[in-house]
Amino acid sequence: MDITEQCVVALTWTLKDTLGEVLDVLDDPVEFLVGGDDLLPRIEQALQGHAPGAKLDLHIEPEEAFCDFNDQLLFLEPRNLFPAELEEGMTIEGTALPKGTNPDAPRNAQYTVTEIYPEHVVLDGNHPLAGIAIRLSLKVEAVREATEEEIGRGTCGTGFFRIDVDPDGTPPEAVLH
């Protein structure tokens, strides 16, 4: 079976930055819904018409991957609003930001604690790969028809790549889990 819209592909891959640093390796096949929310559009386009066993090497620019870095998604927040056990690298859903944080911080973003100072915390709502061109070497391990449930949900539930577009016009966010 060739890959078409609304089918499920099982993929393995190696994800690198343009300097060749490995960012992610997926050795065991994971299923993704083509035509849903699981994959970046650029990856879906490249997969069209391929069959199990196909190997693809993709170069994806930031605007087609995890967007350009947006300094408007950096927030300096009072340290006392956060628990004492807060550590750099932790992530916080925008909907879970403590009361008293900047009301301009989008609640549909996921924030990474990038720095902790005695009086302030730096929250970054950008994806960790924002502004980075990526190279993806992937292999199609299997292809099958999608179930009605998967099509209805728009996902196989794996969500490695997910595109969140905010209806109020703020830039889309891409998430690599």
Protein backbone atom coordinates (compact mmCIF):
# COMPACT_ATOMS: atom_id res chain seq x y z
CA MET A 1 0.00 0.00 0.00
CA ASP A 2 1.30 3.43 -0.96
CA ILE A 3 1.02 6.42 1.35
CA THR A 4 -1.99 8.64 0.67
CA GLU A 5 -4.10 11.05 2.70
CA GLN A 6 -5.83 9.48 5.70
CA CYS A 7 -3.60 6.44 6.06
CA VAL A 8 -1.32 5.44 8.92
CA VAL A 9 2.44 5.18 8.48
CA ALA A 10 4.88 3.55 10.88
CA LEU A 11 8.16 5.47 10.80
CA THR A 12 11.65 5.31 12.23
CA TRP A 13 14.02 8.27 11.96
CA THR A 14 17.06 10.23 12.98
CA LEU A 15 16.54 13.96 13.50
CA LYS A 16 19.59 16.24 13.30
CA ASP A 17 20.30 19.94 13.18
CA THR A 18 22.20 21.38 10.21
CA LEU A 19 25.52 20.91 12.03
CA GLY A 20 24.85 17.19 12.22
CA GLU A 21 24.09 17.04 15.96
CA VAL A 22 21.59 14.29 16.66
CA LEU A 23 18.46 15.73 18.29
CA ASP A 24 16.21 12.65 18.32
CA VAL A 25 16.35 9.01 17.27
CA LEU A 26 13.31 6.85 16.81
CA ASP A 27 14.56 3.25 16.51
CA ASP A 28 11.24 1.50 17.08
CA PRO A 29 8.49 2.25 14.56
CA VAL A 30 5.81 4.70 15.67
CA GLU A 31 2.52 5.17 13.87
CA PHE A 32 1.36 8.55 12.55
CA LEU A 33 -1.84 9.58 10.78
CA VAL A 34 -1.15 11.14 7.40
CA GLY A 35 -3.73 13.86 6.78
CA GLY A 36 -4.20 14.52 10.49
CA ASP A 37 -2.30 16.44 13.13
CA ASP A 38 0.55 13.99 13.77
CA LEU A 39 3.13 15.14 11.21
CA LEU A 40 4.45 18.40 9.85
CA PRO A 41 2.93 19.22 6.43
CA ARG A 42 6.39 19.12 4.81
CA ILE A 43 6.89 15.53 6.04
CA GLU A 44 3.43 14.48 4.84
CA GLN A 45 4.08 15.95 1.39
CA ALA A 46 7.37 14.08 1.09
CA LEU A 47 5.79 10.77 2.15
CA GLN A 48 3.01 10.84 -0.48
CA GLY A 49 3.19 7.90 -2.89
CA HIS A 50 5.91 6.03 -1.00
CA ALA A 51 5.58 2.45 0.25
CA PRO A 52 7.07 0.43 3.10
CA GLY A 53 10.85 0.30 2.86
CA ALA A 54 11.15 3.83 1.44
CA LYS A 55 13.92 5.98 2.89
CA LEU A 56 13.78 9.76 2.71
CA ASP A 57 16.22 12.48 3.69
CA LEU A 58 14.52 15.81 4.29
CA HIS A 59 15.93 19.26 5.00
CA ILE A 60 13.25 21.36 6.66
CA GLU A 61 13.63 25.09 7.27
CA PRO A 62 12.35 26.63 10.55
CA GLU A 63 9.24 28.13 8.97
CA GLU A 64 8.20 24.63 7.81
CA ALA A 65 9.20 22.94 11.06
CA PHE A 66 9.06 24.57 14.48
CA CYS A 67 8.78 28.22 13.38
CA ASP A 68 11.22 31.05 13.77
CA PHE A 69 12.27 32.06 17.27
CA ASN A 70 9.79 34.60 18.65
CA ASP A 71 11.21 36.85 21.37
CA GLN A 72 7.63 37.89 22.21
CA LEU A 73 7.25 34.44 23.82
CA LEU A 74 9.94 35.15 26.45
CA PHE A 75 8.60 36.22 29.83
CA LEU A 76 10.38 37.37 32.99
CA GLU A 77 8.18 36.42 35.93
CA PRO A 78 8.52 36.93 39.71
CA ARG A 79 10.30 33.96 41.31
CA ASN A 80 7.96 33.96 44.32
CA LEU A 81 5.00 32.92 42.12
CA PHE A 82 6.57 29.50 41.53
CA PRO A 83 7.24 26.53 43.81
CA ALA A 84 10.64 26.25 45.49
CA GLU A 85 11.37 22.97 43.66
CA LEU A 86 11.21 24.70 40.24
CA GLU A 87 14.24 23.77 38.09
CA GLU A 88 15.65 24.92 34.76
CA GLY A 89 14.38 22.73 31.93
CA MET A 90 10.98 22.09 33.52
CA THR A 91 7.96 22.74 31.34
CA ILE A 92 4.70 24.39 32.33
CA GLU A 93 1.48 24.41 30.33
CA GLY A 94 0.25 27.96 29.74
CA THR A 95 -3.06 27.06 31.34
CA ALA A 96 -1.16 26.14 34.53
CA LEU A 97 0.80 29.39 34.91
CA PRO A 98 0.44 30.76 38.44
CA LYS A 99 -1.89 33.64 39.15
CA GLY A 100 0.01 36.90 38.85
CA THR A 101 2.07 35.97 35.78
CA ASN A 102 1.99 38.21 32.74
CA PRO A 103 -1.56 38.21 31.32
CA ASP A 104 -0.05 38.61 27.83
CA ALA A 105 1.57 35.17 28.05
CA PRO A 106 -0.48 32.96 25.68
CA ARG A 107 -2.24 30.25 27.63
CA ASN A 108 -2.13 27.85 24.66
CA ALA A 109 1.69 27.64 24.79
CA GLN A 110 3.96 25.34 26.71
CA TYR A 111 6.71 27.17 28.57
CA THR A 112 10.20 25.98 29.38
CA VAL A 113 11.94 27.38 32.46
CA THR A 114 15.20 28.54 30.88
CA GLU A 115 16.74 30.50 33.76
CA ILE A 116 16.10 30.96 37.46
CA TYR A 117 17.34 34.02 39.33
CA PRO A 118 16.76 34.88 43.00
CA GLU A 119 13.98 37.34 42.09
CA HIS A 120 12.89 36.21 38.61
CA VAL A 121 12.20 33.20 36.39
CA VAL A 122 12.59 33.24 32.59
CA LEU A 123 9.84 31.37 30.75
CA ASP A 124 10.25 30.59 27.04
CA GLY A 125 7.11 29.74 25.07
CA ASN A 126 9.05 28.86 21.92
CA HIS A 127 9.51 25.26 20.91
CA PRO A 128 13.06 24.14 21.84
CA LEU A 129 13.79 23.73 18.11
CA ALA A 130 12.34 27.10 17.07
CA GLY A 131 14.59 28.88 14.61
CA ILE A 132 16.51 25.71 13.75
CA ALA A 133 16.56 24.04 10.34
CA ILE A 134 16.36 20.28 10.75
CA ARG A 135 17.46 17.25 8.79
CA LEU A 136 15.26 14.21 9.06
CA SER A 137 16.33 10.81 7.77
CA LEU A 138 13.29 8.58 7.95
CA LYS A 139 12.26 5.10 6.89
CA VAL A 140 8.72 3.97 6.17
CA GLU A 141 8.35 0.73 8.11
CA ALA A 142 4.67 0.04 7.38
CA VAL A 143 1.54 1.58 5.86
CA ARG A 144 -2.08 0.73 6.66
CA GLU A 145 -5.53 2.19 6.28
CA ALA A 146 -6.57 4.56 9.06
CA THR A 147 -9.53 3.60 11.23
CA GLU A 148 -12.60 5.82 11.36
CA GLU A 149 -11.72 6.62 14.97
CA GLU A 150 -8.19 7.78 14.04
CA ILE A 151 -9.56 9.91 11.20
CA GLY A 152 -12.20 11.40 13.52
CA ARG A 153 -9.59 12.26 16.16
CA GLY A 154 -7.10 13.49 13.54
CA THR A 155 -4.32 11.50 15.20
CA CYS A 156 -3.01 8.05 16.02
CA GLY A 157 -2.39 9.46 19.48
CA THR A 158 1.39 9.51 19.26
CA GLY A 159 1.71 13.25 18.65
CA PHE A 160 5.46 13.49 18.06
CA PHE A 161 4.75 16.33 15.65
CA ARG A 162 1.67 18.37 16.29
CA ILE A 163 0.71 21.74 14.85
CA ASP A 164 -1.33 24.05 17.05
CA VAL A 165 -2.77 27.04 15.21
CA ASP A 166 -4.34 29.67 17.42
CA PRO A 167 -7.61 30.97 15.94
CA ASP A 168 -6.85 34.53 17.08
CA GLY A 169 -4.00 34.76 14.57
CA THR A 170 -0.98 34.28 16.82
CA PRO A 171 1.83 32.32 15.13
CA PRO A 172 1.39 28.56 14.93
CA GLU A 173 3.31 26.43 17.36
CA ALA A 174 4.85 23.10 16.51
CA VAL A 175 5.51 20.59 19.22
CA LEU A 176 7.94 17.71 19.21
CA HIS A 177 7.19 15.39 22.08
